[in-house]
Amino acid sequence: MSHRTTPLETETMPPGIPYIIGNEAAERFSFYGMRTILVVFMVSYLHLMDGRGAHGMSDNQAVGNFHQFASWVYFTPLLGALIADVFLGKYRTILWLSIVYCLGHAALACMGNYGHSPQWLFSGLLLICIGSGGIKPCVSAHVGDQFGKRNHHLISKIYNWFYFSINFGSFFSTLMTPWLLKYWGPHWAFGVPGVLMAIATFMFWMGRNRFVHIPASGFGFFKEAFSREGMVALGKLIPLFTFIAVFWSLYDQTGSSWVLQAEQMNLKFLGITWLESQIQAVNPILILVYIPLFTFVIYPWLNRVFPLTPLRKIGLGMILMTASFGLTTLIQTWIDAGHRPSVGWQIGAYVIITASEIMVSIVGLEFAYTQAPKAMKSWVMSLFWLSVWGGNQFTAQVNHFIAIPSTGDIQFEQATAKLPADWQTSPRTISLPGYDGVTGTDDDLVARCNQGQMDSLEIPGRPAFTAAATRIEAAAGGEFPSNEAGRKLIGDARDPWGNPIVYDLIDSSHARISSDGPDRTNKTQWDIGIIITKNSMDPPPGMDTWLGRRNAELGIKEMPSQSGFTRTEFCGGQSKLEGAAYFRFFTWLVLATTVLFIPFAWFYRPKTYLHD
């Protein structure tokens, strides 16, 4: 059956729009449902999937992996755009890559059933990167393709509804999947989003006879892309996308560093104790409120004050992003001082950052489409999404740079690689060579392991560190002492190499006793010490939760501490940029970017392209 290749001559909404909106709502439910729980899953669940206990992934590793995934899912739009614009057209590209997308969700749901779960995790995320990323520029460009000259004035309204559908789906999934993960486990938490993606694919197929099918340009795409007009358009848009990349570098941390920050806050709000991942649901519900508010109230009001061009909206959005991360930095400052502020403060930051999203993401998406030559719509959309890749890559690389390698983990892996294959069958104590690379000396590390995993590490010079930890615990009472008070308690205690032992308050539940270690250099993999954790007054996970049932299956028991504290010894594995300093870095980054954006917006001269 042949399909329309040109828009209908109408002044109303095109007939294919409801299918696109419904498809987008279900697809975004699937994507954000999976994405919402990813960091928490990697930290607290992944290591239990294959029947082994031991330690989960560190926060730094989880944040880095999250942003690697978030970046590559926005790199593959380049592939999808080329397939759509040169070979298959947008409709067939969306349909076939949606099937790949479904397979990715199926792989995540298979974790713990077959083979090695980290491999299933990698495979599932890779397929989702190809599927979700591949369809992304095609879907947003497919929306614009449905409009002609007589109804192009409705494009702004439909892009708002398009964004409304994204957040309608993500709101419900952000509330549901953390609950599914906690009580029903990863199979359901990843499986339900997969079912929604299958529904999204079927809904899109149902609209096939209602859509305008703009044919692929073939290799004529390259002719237009490398024409003078195409090169000028790209040359003007690429700097804009670079500025927007900084926005995404900060914005997508709502799914990583903001979740970890929420763990350190008082999660009881409005009479409900929320899960740390569920706080993200504030964003989509605010989007649903903000879209009509900005469209019918705020934008018209501002337009009376000064002409509100798309670039001015983006500039205002960048200012709001600076304010939101400034508030997040302030919150973290309170946490670093040992307080446990209400999560309502972080919700306040969401109020600001969501307004920033309205003015940068929605406006940027629409503006990029209108500035793209006709045969390059999907390609330019993919470059817009490539800004998300750039922003998340930057955040991932920052987290990789500030993460200090764990010497204990490195030497443990090296030592166990030389042991016979059956060494995992019984508990074992392994001596690690330490700084001098030779076992049997004073700087040895001692690993105590069970079921092939390191349960604990013993550092050299333990008596000095444990004595300092005992003083801190004795003085802690209801809360840990401040940095100044804690360092007075420790006095002039030193490690075996003559370095002073230092006390640092991390948050209301954690403090650190550490020294520069055998290399006598701060912030390296040879820093040694003890993390003191104040045991929670809450009971351990009960049998009504998946973690409680899984721990019981594996015979993992949480032993109560007589002192009310748990000590974890470490050699390396800390971070070069911690607490409020981390958020402050990104606040200064977006502030500097905003200052540079102002002259760019002043000199930019827009040129609009629409289909006939």
Coordinates of C-alpha atoms in Angstrom, one line a residue:
M1 CA 0.0 0.0 0.0
S2 CA 1.3 3.5 -0.9
H3 CA 1.5 6.2 1.7
R4 CA 1.3 9.9 1.6
T5 CA 4.7 11.6 1.0
T6 CA 3.6 15.2 1.5
P7 CA 1.7 16.8 4.4
L8 CA -2.1 17.2 4.1
E9 CA -3.4 20.6 3.1
T10 CA -5.1 21.4 6.4
E11 CA -5.0 24.0 9.1
T12 CA -5.7 21.4 11.9
M13 CA -3.6 18.7 13.5
P14 CA -2.4 15.9 11.2
P15 CA -4.2 12.5 11.7
G16 CA -1.0 10.6 12.6
I17 CA -0.2 12.7 15.6
P18 CA -2.2 10.7 18.2
Y19 CA -0.3 7.5 17.3
I20 CA 3.0 9.3 17.7
I21 CA 2.0 10.8 21.0
G22 CA 0.8 7.4 22.4
N23 CA 3.9 5.7 21.1
E24 CA 6.1 8.2 22.8
A25 CA 4.4 8.0 26.1
A26 CA 4.8 4.2 26.2
E27 CA 8.4 4.3 24.9
R28 CA 9.4 6.9 27.5
F29 CA 7.8 4.8 30.3
S30 CA 10.0 1.9 29.2
F31 CA 13.2 4.0 29.0
Y32 CA 12.8 6.1 32.1
G33 CA 11.5 3.2 34.1
M34 CA 14.8 1.3 33.4
R35 CA 17.0 4.4 33.7
T36 CA 15.5 5.5 37.1
I37 CA 16.6 2.4 38.9
L38 CA 19.9 1.8 37.1
V39 CA 22.3 3.5 39.7
V40 CA 20.5 1.9 42.7
F41 CA 20.5 -1.5 40.9
M42 CA 24.2 -1.4 40.2
V43 CA 25.1 -0.4 43.8
S44 CA 22.8 -2.7 45.8
Y45 CA 21.4 -5.5 43.6
L46 CA 23.7 -6.5 40.7
H47 CA 26.2 -8.4 42.9
L48 CA 23.4 -10.6 44.3
M49 CA 22.0 -11.7 40.9
D50 CA 24.3 -14.7 40.4
G51 CA 24.1 -16.1 43.8
R52 CA 27.2 -14.4 45.3
G53 CA 27.3 -11.9 48.1
A54 CA 30.2 -9.6 48.9
H55 CA 30.4 -5.9 48.0
G56 CA 28.3 -4.0 45.5
M57 CA 29.6 -1.5 42.9
S58 CA 31.0 1.7 44.4
D59 CA 29.1 5.0 44.0
N60 CA 31.8 6.4 41.7
Q61 CA 31.7 3.3 39.5
A62 CA 27.9 3.4 39.3
V63 CA 27.7 7.1 38.5
G64 CA 30.4 6.7 35.8
N65 CA 28.6 3.7 34.3
F66 CA 25.3 5.5 34.3
H67 CA 26.7 8.4 32.4
Q68 CA 28.5 6.2 29.9
F69 CA 25.1 4.6 29.1
A70 CA 23.3 7.9 29.1
S71 CA 25.9 9.3 26.7
W72 CA 26.0 6.4 24.2
V73 CA 22.2 6.2 24.1
Y74 CA 22.4 9.7 22.6
F75 CA 25.4 9.0 20.3
T76 CA 23.6 6.3 18.3
P77 CA 21.1 8.9 16.9
L78 CA 23.8 9.6 14.3
L79 CA 23.4 6.0 13.1
G80 CA 19.6 6.2 13.1
A81 CA 19.6 9.5 11.3
L82 CA 21.8 8.2 8.5
I83 CA 19.7 5.0 8.1
A84 CA 16.5 7.1 8.0
D85 CA 17.7 10.0 5.8
V86 CA 19.8 7.9 3.3
F87 CA 18.2 4.4 3.2
L88 CA 15.0 3.4 4.9
G89 CA 13.1 6.6 5.7
K90 CA 12.0 7.5 9.2
Y91 CA 9.0 5.2 9.6
R92 CA 10.8 1.9 8.8
T93 CA 13.9 3.0 10.8
I94 CA 11.7 3.6 13.8
L95 CA 9.8 0.3 13.5
W96 CA 12.9 -2.0 13.0
L97 CA 15.0 -0.3 15.7
S98 CA 12.1 -0.5 18.1
I99 CA 12.3 -4.3 17.9
V100 CA 16.0 -4.1 18.8
Y101 CA 15.0 -1.8 21.7
C102 CA 12.5 -4.6 22.9
L103 CA 15.3 -7.2 22.8
G104 CA 17.5 -4.9 25.1
H105 CA 14.8 -4.8 27.7
A106 CA 14.4 -8.6 27.5
A107 CA 18.2 -9.0 28.1
L108 CA 17.9 -6.9 31.3
A109 CA 15.0 -9.0 32.5
C110 CA 17.1 -12.2 32.0
M111 CA 19.8 -11.2 34.5
G112 CA 20.2 -13.8 37.2
N113 CA 18.6 -16.6 35.1
Y114 CA 21.2 -17.4 32.5
G115 CA 25.0 -16.8 32.5
H116 CA 26.8 -13.9 34.0
S117 CA 24.6 -11.0 35.0
P118 CA 27.1 -8.2 34.3
Q119 CA 27.3 -9.5 30.7
W120 CA 23.5 -9.5 30.4
L121 CA 23.5 -5.9 31.8
F122 CA 26.1 -4.8 29.2
S123 CA 24.2 -6.5 26.4
G124 CA 20.9 -5.1 27.4
L125 CA 22.2 -1.6 27.7
L126 CA 24.0 -1.9 24.4
L127 CA 20.8 -3.0 22.6
I128 CA 18.8 -0.2 24.2
C129 CA 21.5 2.3 23.2
I130 CA 21.1 1.1 19.5
G131 CA 17.3 1.0 19.7
S132 CA 16.4 4.0 21.8
G133 CA 19.2 6.2 20.4
G134 CA 18.5 5.1 16.8
I135 CA 14.9 6.1 16.8
K136 CA 15.3 9.3 18.7
P137 CA 16.1 11.7 15.9
C138 CA 13.7 10.0 13.6
V139 CA 10.7 10.3 16.0
S140 CA 11.2 14.0 16.7
A141 CA 11.7 14.7 13.0
H142 CA 8.8 12.5 12.1
V143 CA 6.6 14.8 14.2
G144 CA 7.7 17.8 12.2
D145 CA 7.2 15.9 8.9
Q146 CA 3.5 15.7 9.5
F147 CA 3.1 19.5 9.1
G148 CA 2.9 21.7 6.0
K149 CA 2.8 25.4 5.4
R150 CA -0.9 25.8 6.3
N151 CA -0.5 24.2 9.8
H152 CA 3.1 24.8 10.6
H153 CA 2.0 27.4 13.2
L154 CA 0.9 24.4 15.3
I155 CA 4.4 22.9 15.4
S156 CA 5.3 24.7 18.7
K157 CA 2.1 23.4 20.3
I158 CA 2.6 19.8 19.1
Y159 CA 6.2 19.8 20.3
N160 CA 4.9 20.8 23.7
W161 CA 2.4 17.9 23.6
F162 CA 5.2 15.6 22.4
Y163 CA 7.2 16.6 25.4
F164 CA 4.1 16.3 27.6
S165 CA 3.8 12.6 26.4
I166 CA 7.4 12.0 27.3
N167 CA 6.9 13.1 30.8
F168 CA 3.4 11.5 31.2
G169 CA 5.1 8.2 30.6
S170 CA 8.2 8.9 32.7
F171 CA 6.2 10.1 35.7
F172 CA 4.4 6.8 36.2
S173 CA 7.4 4.7 35.5
T174 CA 9.6 6.7 37.9
L175 CA 7.1 6.0 40.7
M176 CA 6.5 2.4 39.8
T177 CA 9.8 0.8 38.9
P178 CA 11.6 1.7 42.2
W179 CA 8.7 0.1 44.0
L180 CA 8.9 -2.9 41.7
L181 CA 12.6 -3.2 42.3
K182 CA 12.3 -3.0 46.1
Y183 CA 9.5 -5.4 46.6
W184 CA 9.4 -7.7 43.5
G185 CA 13.1 -7.5 42.3
P186 CA 15.0 -6.7 39.1
H187 CA 13.1 -9.2 36.9
W188 CA 9.8 -7.4 37.3
A189 CA 11.4 -3.9 37.5
F190 CA 13.2 -4.4 34.2
G191 CA 10.5 -6.6 32.6
V192 CA 7.5 -4.2 33.0
P193 CA 9.3 -1.4 31.0
G194 CA 10.0 -4.1 28.3
V195 CA 6.3 -4.8 28.0
L196 CA 5.6 -1.1 27.6
M197 CA 8.2 -0.9 24.8
A198 CA 6.5 -3.7 23.0
I199 CA 3.1 -1.8 23.3
A200 CA 4.8 1.3 22.0
T201 CA 6.1 -0.5 18.9
F202 CA 2.6 -2.0 18.2
M203 CA 1.0 1.4 18.6
F204 CA 3.4 3.0 16.1
W205 CA 2.7 0.2 13.6
M206 CA -1.0 0.9 13.9
G207 CA -0.5 4.4 12.7
R208 CA 1.3 3.4 9.5
N209 CA -1.6 4.4 7.2
R210 CA -2.1 7.8 8.9
F211 CA 1.4 9.1 8.8
V212 CA 3.1 11.2 6.2
H213 CA 6.1 9.1 5.0
I214 CA 8.8 11.4 3.8
P215 CA 11.0 9.2 1.6
A216 CA 14.7 8.8 2.3
S217 CA 16.8 11.3 0.4
G218 CA 19.3 8.7 -0.7
F219 CA 22.7 9.9 -1.4
G220 CA 21.2 13.3 -2.2
F221 CA 21.4 13.8 1.6
F222 CA 25.2 14.1 1.4
K223 CA 24.8 16.6 -1.5
E224 CA 22.6 18.8 0.6
A225 CA 24.7 18.2 3.8
F226 CA 27.9 19.3 2.1
S227 CA 26.3 22.1 0.1
R228 CA 27.1 25.6 1.1
E229 CA 23.7 26.0 2.6
G230 CA 24.0 22.8 4.6
M231 CA 27.5 23.6 5.9
V232 CA 26.4 27.1 6.9
A233 CA 23.4 25.7 8.8
L234 CA 25.6 23.1 10.6
G235 CA 28.3 25.7 11.3
K236 CA 25.7 27.9 13.1
L237 CA 24.0 25.1 15.0
I238 CA 27.1 23.2 16.3
P239 CA 28.2 25.9 18.7
L240 CA 24.7 26.1 20.0
F241 CA 24.7 22.3 20.6
T242 CA 28.0 22.7 22.4
F243 CA 26.4 25.1 24.9
I244 CA 23.4 22.8 25.3
A245 CA 25.9 19.9 26.0
V246 CA 26.9 21.6 29.2
F247 CA 23.2 21.8 30.2
W248 CA 22.9 18.0 29.7
S249 CA 26.1 17.4 31.7
L250 CA 24.3 18.8 34.7
Y251 CA 20.7 17.9 34.0
D252 CA 21.3 14.1 33.7
Q253 CA 22.9 14.0 37.1
T254 CA 19.3 14.0 38.5
G255 CA 19.5 10.3 37.7
S256 CA 22.9 9.7 39.4
S257 CA 24.5 12.2 41.9
W258 CA 21.1 13.6 42.9
V259 CA 19.9 10.1 43.7
L260 CA 22.9 9.4 45.8
Q261 CA 22.4 12.8 47.5
A262 CA 18.8 11.9 48.3
E263 CA 20.0 8.8 50.1
Q264 CA 21.7 11.1 52.6
M265 CA 18.6 13.2 53.2
N266 CA 15.5 12.8 55.3
L267 CA 13.2 11.1 52.8
K268 CA 10.0 11.6 54.8
F269 CA 8.0 14.3 53.0
L270 CA 4.3 15.1 53.0
G271 CA 3.7 12.2 55.4
I272 CA 5.2 9.6 53.0
T273 CA 8.7 8.0 53.2
W274 CA 9.9 8.0 49.6
L275 CA 12.5 5.8 47.9
E276 CA 15.6 7.8 46.8
S277 CA 14.9 6.9 43.1
Q278 CA 11.3 8.1 43.3
I279 CA 12.2 11.7 43.9
Q280 CA 12.9 12.0 40.2
A281 CA 9.2 11.7 39.6
V282 CA 9.0 15.3 40.6
N283 CA 10.5 16.3 37.3
P284 CA 7.9 14.8 34.9
I285 CA 4.9 16.0 37.0
L286 CA 6.4 19.5 37.0
I287 CA 6.8 19.3 33.2
L288 CA 3.1 18.5 32.9
V289 CA 2.3 21.6 35.0
Y290 CA 5.0 23.8 33.4
I291 CA 4.2 23.3 29.7
P292 CA 0.8 25.0 29.8
L293 CA 2.0 27.5 32.4
F294 CA 5.0 28.6 30.3
T295 CA 3.0 28.5 27.0
F296 CA 0.0 30.5 28.1
V297 CA 1.2 32.6 31.0
I298 CA 5.0 33.0 31.5
Y299 CA 6.1 33.3 27.8
P300 CA 3.3 35.8 26.9
W301 CA 4.1 37.9 30.1
L302 CA 7.8 37.9 29.3
N303 CA 7.1 38.8 25.7
R304 CA 5.5 42.0 26.9
V305 CA 8.8 42.9 28.7
F306 CA 11.1 42.1 25.8
P307 CA 10.9 40.0 22.5
L308 CA 11.3 36.4 23.7
T309 CA 13.3 34.6 20.9
P310 CA 14.2 30.9 21.2
L311 CA 17.8 31.8 22.0
R312 CA 16.8 34.2 24.8
K313 CA 14.7 31.4 26.2
I314 CA 17.7 29.1 26.2
G315 CA 19.8 31.7 27.8
L316 CA 17.3 32.2 30.6
G317 CA 17.2 28.4 31.0
M318 CA 21.0 28.3 31.5
I319 CA 20.7 30.9 34.3
L320 CA 18.1 28.7 36.0
M321 CA 20.4 25.7 35.7
T322 CA 23.1 27.7 37.5
A323 CA 20.6 28.5 40.3
S324 CA 19.5 24.8 40.7
F325 CA 23.0 23.5 41.1
G326 CA 23.8 26.4 43.4
L327 CA 21.0 25.1 45.6
T328 CA 22.2 21.5 45.3
T329 CA 25.6 22.6 46.4
L330 CA 24.1 24.3 49.4
I331 CA 22.2 21.1 50.3
Q332 CA 25.4 19.1 50.1
T333 CA 27.2 21.6 52.3
W334 CA 24.6 20.9 55.0
I335 CA 25.1 17.1 54.5
D336 CA 28.9 17.5 54.7
A337 CA 28.4 19.2 58.0
G338 CA 26.7 16.2 59.4
H339 CA 23.1 17.3 59.0
R340 CA 20.2 15.4 57.3
P341 CA 18.1 18.0 55.6
S342 CA 14.6 17.3 54.3
V343 CA 14.4 16.0 50.8
G344 CA 12.0 18.9 50.3
W345 CA 15.1 21.1 49.6
Q346 CA 16.1 18.8 46.7
I347 CA 12.5 19.0 45.4
G348 CA 13.0 22.8 45.4
A349 CA 16.1 22.2 43.2
Y350 CA 13.9 20.1 40.9
V351 CA 11.4 23.0 40.6
I352 CA 14.2 25.2 39.3
I353 CA 16.0 22.6 37.1
T354 CA 12.7 21.6 35.4
A355 CA 12.0 25.2 34.5
S356 CA 15.5 25.2 33.0
E357 CA 14.6 22.1 31.0
I358 CA 11.5 23.7 29.6
M359 CA 13.5 26.6 28.3
V360 CA 16.5 24.7 27.0
S361 CA 15.5 21.2 25.9
I362 CA 12.0 21.8 24.4
V363 CA 13.0 25.1 22.8
G364 CA 16.3 23.7 21.6
L365 CA 14.6 20.7 20.0
E366 CA 12.1 22.8 18.1
F367 CA 14.7 25.4 17.1
A368 CA 17.1 22.8 15.8
Y369 CA 14.3 21.3 13.6
T370 CA 13.3 24.7 12.1
Q371 CA 17.0 25.6 11.4
A372 CA 17.7 22.3 9.5
P373 CA 17.6 22.1 5.7
K374 CA 14.8 19.9 4.5
A375 CA 16.8 16.8 3.6
M376 CA 18.8 17.0 6.9
K377 CA 16.0 17.1 9.5
S378 CA 16.9 13.7 11.1
W379 CA 20.6 14.4 10.8
V380 CA 20.3 17.7 12.6
M381 CA 18.0 16.2 15.2
S382 CA 20.7 13.6 15.8
L383 CA 23.3 16.3 16.3
F384 CA 21.0 17.9 18.8
W385 CA 20.9 14.6 20.7
L386 CA 24.6 14.3 20.3
S387 CA 24.9 17.2 22.7
V388 CA 23.4 14.9 25.3
W389 CA 26.2 12.4 24.5
G390 CA 28.8 15.1 24.9
G391 CA 27.4 16.3 28.2
N392 CA 27.2 12.8 29.7
Q393 CA 30.6 11.9 28.4
F394 CA 32.0 14.9 30.2
T395 CA 30.3 13.9 33.4
A396 CA 31.5 10.3 33.1
Q397 CA 35.1 11.4 32.4
V398 CA 35.0 13.8 35.4
N399 CA 33.8 10.9 37.6
H400 CA 36.5 8.6 36.1
F401 CA 39.2 11.2 36.8
I402 CA 38.2 11.9 40.4
A403 CA 37.8 8.2 41.3
I404 CA 40.9 6.9 43.1
P405 CA 41.7 3.3 42.2
S406 CA 41.4 0.8 45.1
T407 CA 44.8 -0.9 45.7
G408 CA 43.1 -3.5 47.8
D409 CA 40.8 -4.6 45.0
I410 CA 43.6 -4.4 42.4
Q411 CA 46.0 -6.6 44.4
F412 CA 43.3 -9.0 45.4
E413 CA 42.4 -9.7 41.8
Q414 CA 46.1 -10.1 41.0
A415 CA 46.6 -12.5 43.9
T416 CA 43.5 -14.6 43.3
A417 CA 44.3 -15.0 39.6
K418 CA 47.3 -17.2 40.6
L419 CA 45.3 -19.5 42.9
P420 CA 43.9 -22.9 41.9
A421 CA 40.4 -23.0 40.5
D422 CA 38.8 -24.4 43.6
W423 CA 40.0 -21.7 46.0
Q424 CA 36.5 -20.1 46.1
T425 CA 35.0 -23.1 47.9
S426 CA 36.0 -22.1 51.4
P427 CA 36.8 -19.0 53.4
R428 CA 40.4 -17.9 53.0
T429 CA 42.8 -15.2 54.2
I430 CA 45.2 -13.8 51.5
S431 CA 48.2 -11.6 52.1
L432 CA 48.7 -8.9 49.6
P433 CA 52.1 -7.3 48.9
G434 CA 51.3 -3.7 49.7
Y435 CA 53.4 -0.7 48.6
D436 CA 56.8 -2.5 48.4
G437 CA 55.3 -5.3 46.2
V438 CA 56.6 -8.1 48.5
T439 CA 54.6 -10.1 51.0
G440 CA 55.8 -10.8 54.5
T441 CA 56.7 -7.1 55.3
D442 CA 55.2 -4.5 57.5
D443 CA 53.1 -2.8 54.7
D444 CA 51.2 -6.0 53.7
L445 CA 47.4 -5.8 53.2
V446 CA 45.4 -8.8 54.4
A447 CA 42.2 -9.8 52.5
R448 CA 39.6 -11.9 54.2
C449 CA 37.4 -13.5 51.6
N450 CA 34.4 -15.9 51.2
Q451 CA 32.8 -17.4 48.2
G452 CA 35.4 -15.9 46.0
Q453 CA 34.8 -12.3 47.1
M454 CA 36.7 -10.1 49.5
D455 CA 34.6 -9.6 52.7
S456 CA 37.1 -7.2 54.4
L457 CA 40.6 -5.7 54.2
E458 CA 43.1 -5.2 57.0
I459 CA 45.5 -2.3 56.5
P460 CA 49.0 -1.9 57.9
G461 CA 49.3 0.2 61.1
R462 CA 45.8 -0.9 62.2
P463 CA 46.3 -0.1 66.0
A464 CA 46.8 3.6 65.4
F465 CA 43.7 3.9 63.1
T466 CA 41.5 1.7 65.3
A467 CA 42.5 3.8 68.4
A468 CA 41.5 7.0 66.6
A469 CA 38.2 5.4 65.4
T470 CA 37.4 4.4 69.0
R471 CA 37.8 8.0 70.2
I472 CA 35.5 9.2 67.5
E473 CA 32.9 6.6 68.2
A474 CA 33.0 7.3 71.9
A475 CA 32.5 11.0 71.3
A476 CA 29.9 10.6 68.5
G477 CA 26.8 9.8 70.7
G478 CA 23.9 11.1 68.6
E479 CA 26.1 12.5 65.8
F480 CA 29.6 12.6 64.6
P481 CA 31.8 15.5 65.7
S482 CA 32.7 18.3 63.3
N483 CA 36.0 18.2 61.5
E484 CA 37.6 20.5 63.9
A485 CA 36.4 18.7 67.0
G486 CA 37.3 15.3 65.5
R487 CA 40.8 16.3 64.7
K488 CA 41.3 17.5 68.3
L489 CA 40.2 14.1 69.5
I490 CA 42.7 12.3 67.4
G491 CA 45.5 14.7 68.3
D492 CA 48.9 14.0 66.8
A493 CA 48.3 10.3 65.9
R494 CA 50.5 9.1 63.0
D495 CA 50.7 6.1 60.7
P496 CA 53.7 3.8 60.4
W497 CA 55.3 6.2 57.8
G498 CA 55.0 9.3 60.0
N499 CA 52.0 10.8 58.2
P500 CA 49.4 12.5 60.4
I501 CA 46.1 10.6 60.8
V502 CA 43.3 12.9 59.8
Y503 CA 39.6 12.9 60.6
D504 CA 36.9 13.9 58.0
L505 CA 33.2 14.1 58.5
I506 CA 31.5 12.7 55.3
D507 CA 27.8 13.0 56.2
S508 CA 25.5 12.3 59.2
S509 CA 26.1 8.5 58.9
H510 CA 29.8 8.3 57.8
A511 CA 33.1 9.6 59.0
R512 CA 36.7 8.8 57.8
I513 CA 40.0 8.2 59.6
S514 CA 42.8 8.3 57.0
S515 CA 46.4 9.1 56.2
D516 CA 48.5 9.6 53.1
G517 CA 49.9 6.1 53.4
P518 CA 53.3 4.7 52.3
D519 CA 53.7 7.0 49.3
R520 CA 53.2 10.1 51.6
T521 CA 51.0 11.7 49.0
N522 CA 47.4 12.8 49.5
K523 CA 44.5 11.6 47.3
T524 CA 46.3 8.5 45.8
Q525 CA 45.6 4.8 45.7
W526 CA 47.9 4.4 48.7
D527 CA 45.8 6.5 51.1
I528 CA 44.8 4.1 53.9
G529 CA 42.2 4.4 56.7
I530 CA 38.9 3.4 58.1
I531 CA 35.3 4.4 57.1
I532 CA 33.1 4.6 60.2
T533 CA 29.4 4.0 59.5
K534 CA 26.8 4.7 62.1
N535 CA 24.4 1.8 62.0
S536 CA 20.9 2.7 60.9
M537 CA 18.2 2.5 63.5
D538 CA 15.9 1.0 60.8
P539 CA 15.7 -2.8 60.7
P540 CA 17.5 -4.6 57.9
P541 CA 15.5 -5.4 54.7
G542 CA 12.5 -7.6 55.7
M543 CA 11.2 -10.6 53.9
D544 CA 8.6 -8.4 52.2
T545 CA 11.4 -6.9 50.1
W546 CA 13.4 -8.6 47.4
L547 CA 16.7 -7.8 49.1
G548 CA 15.5 -9.4 52.3
R549 CA 14.4 -12.6 50.5
R550 CA 17.6 -12.7 48.4
N551 CA 19.9 -12.3 51.4
A552 CA 18.0 -15.1 53.1
E553 CA 18.5 -17.4 50.0
L554 CA 22.2 -16.7 50.0
G555 CA 22.6 -17.0 53.7
I556 CA 23.8 -13.4 54.1
K557 CA 23.1 -12.1 57.6
E558 CA 23.5 -8.6 58.8
M559 CA 25.3 -9.0 62.2
P560 CA 24.3 -6.3 64.7
S561 CA 27.1 -4.2 66.0
Q562 CA 27.5 -3.9 69.8
S563 CA 29.0 -0.4 69.5
G564 CA 26.4 0.9 67.0
F565 CA 29.1 1.5 64.4
T566 CA 30.6 -0.5 61.5
R567 CA 34.2 -0.1 60.4
T568 CA 35.5 -0.6 56.9
E569 CA 39.2 -0.4 56.2
F570 CA 40.4 0.8 52.8
C571 CA 43.5 1.3 50.7
G572 CA 42.6 3.7 48.0
G573 CA 39.2 3.7 46.4
Q574 CA 38.2 7.2 47.6
S575 CA 37.5 10.3 45.5
K576 CA 39.5 13.4 44.6
L577 CA 36.4 15.6 44.5
E578 CA 33.9 14.9 47.3
G579 CA 30.7 16.3 48.7
A580 CA 29.8 20.0 48.0
A581 CA 33.1 20.5 46.1
Y582 CA 31.7 18.1 43.4
F583 CA 28.5 20.1 42.9
R584 CA 30.3 23.4 43.2
F585 CA 32.6 22.5 40.3
F586 CA 29.5 21.9 38.0
T587 CA 27.9 25.1 39.2
W588 CA 30.9 27.2 38.2
L589 CA 31.0 25.3 34.9
V590 CA 27.4 26.2 33.9
L591 CA 27.8 29.8 35.1
A592 CA 30.9 30.3 32.8
T593 CA 29.0 28.6 29.9
T594 CA 26.0 31.0 30.4
V595 CA 28.3 34.0 30.3
L596 CA 29.8 32.8 27.0
F597 CA 26.4 32.0 25.5
I598 CA 25.2 35.6 25.7
P599 CA 27.4 37.0 22.9
F600 CA 26.7 33.9 20.8
A601 CA 23.0 34.4 21.0
W602 CA 23.4 38.1 20.2
F603 CA 25.2 37.5 16.9
Y604 CA 23.2 34.4 15.8
R605 CA 21.0 35.0 12.7
P606 CA 18.3 32.3 12.4
K607 CA 17.0 30.9 9.0
T608 CA 13.9 28.7 9.1
Y609 CA 13.3 25.6 6.8
L610 CA 9.9 23.8 6.5
H611 CA 8.5 21.2 4.2
D612 CA 6.2 22.4 1.4

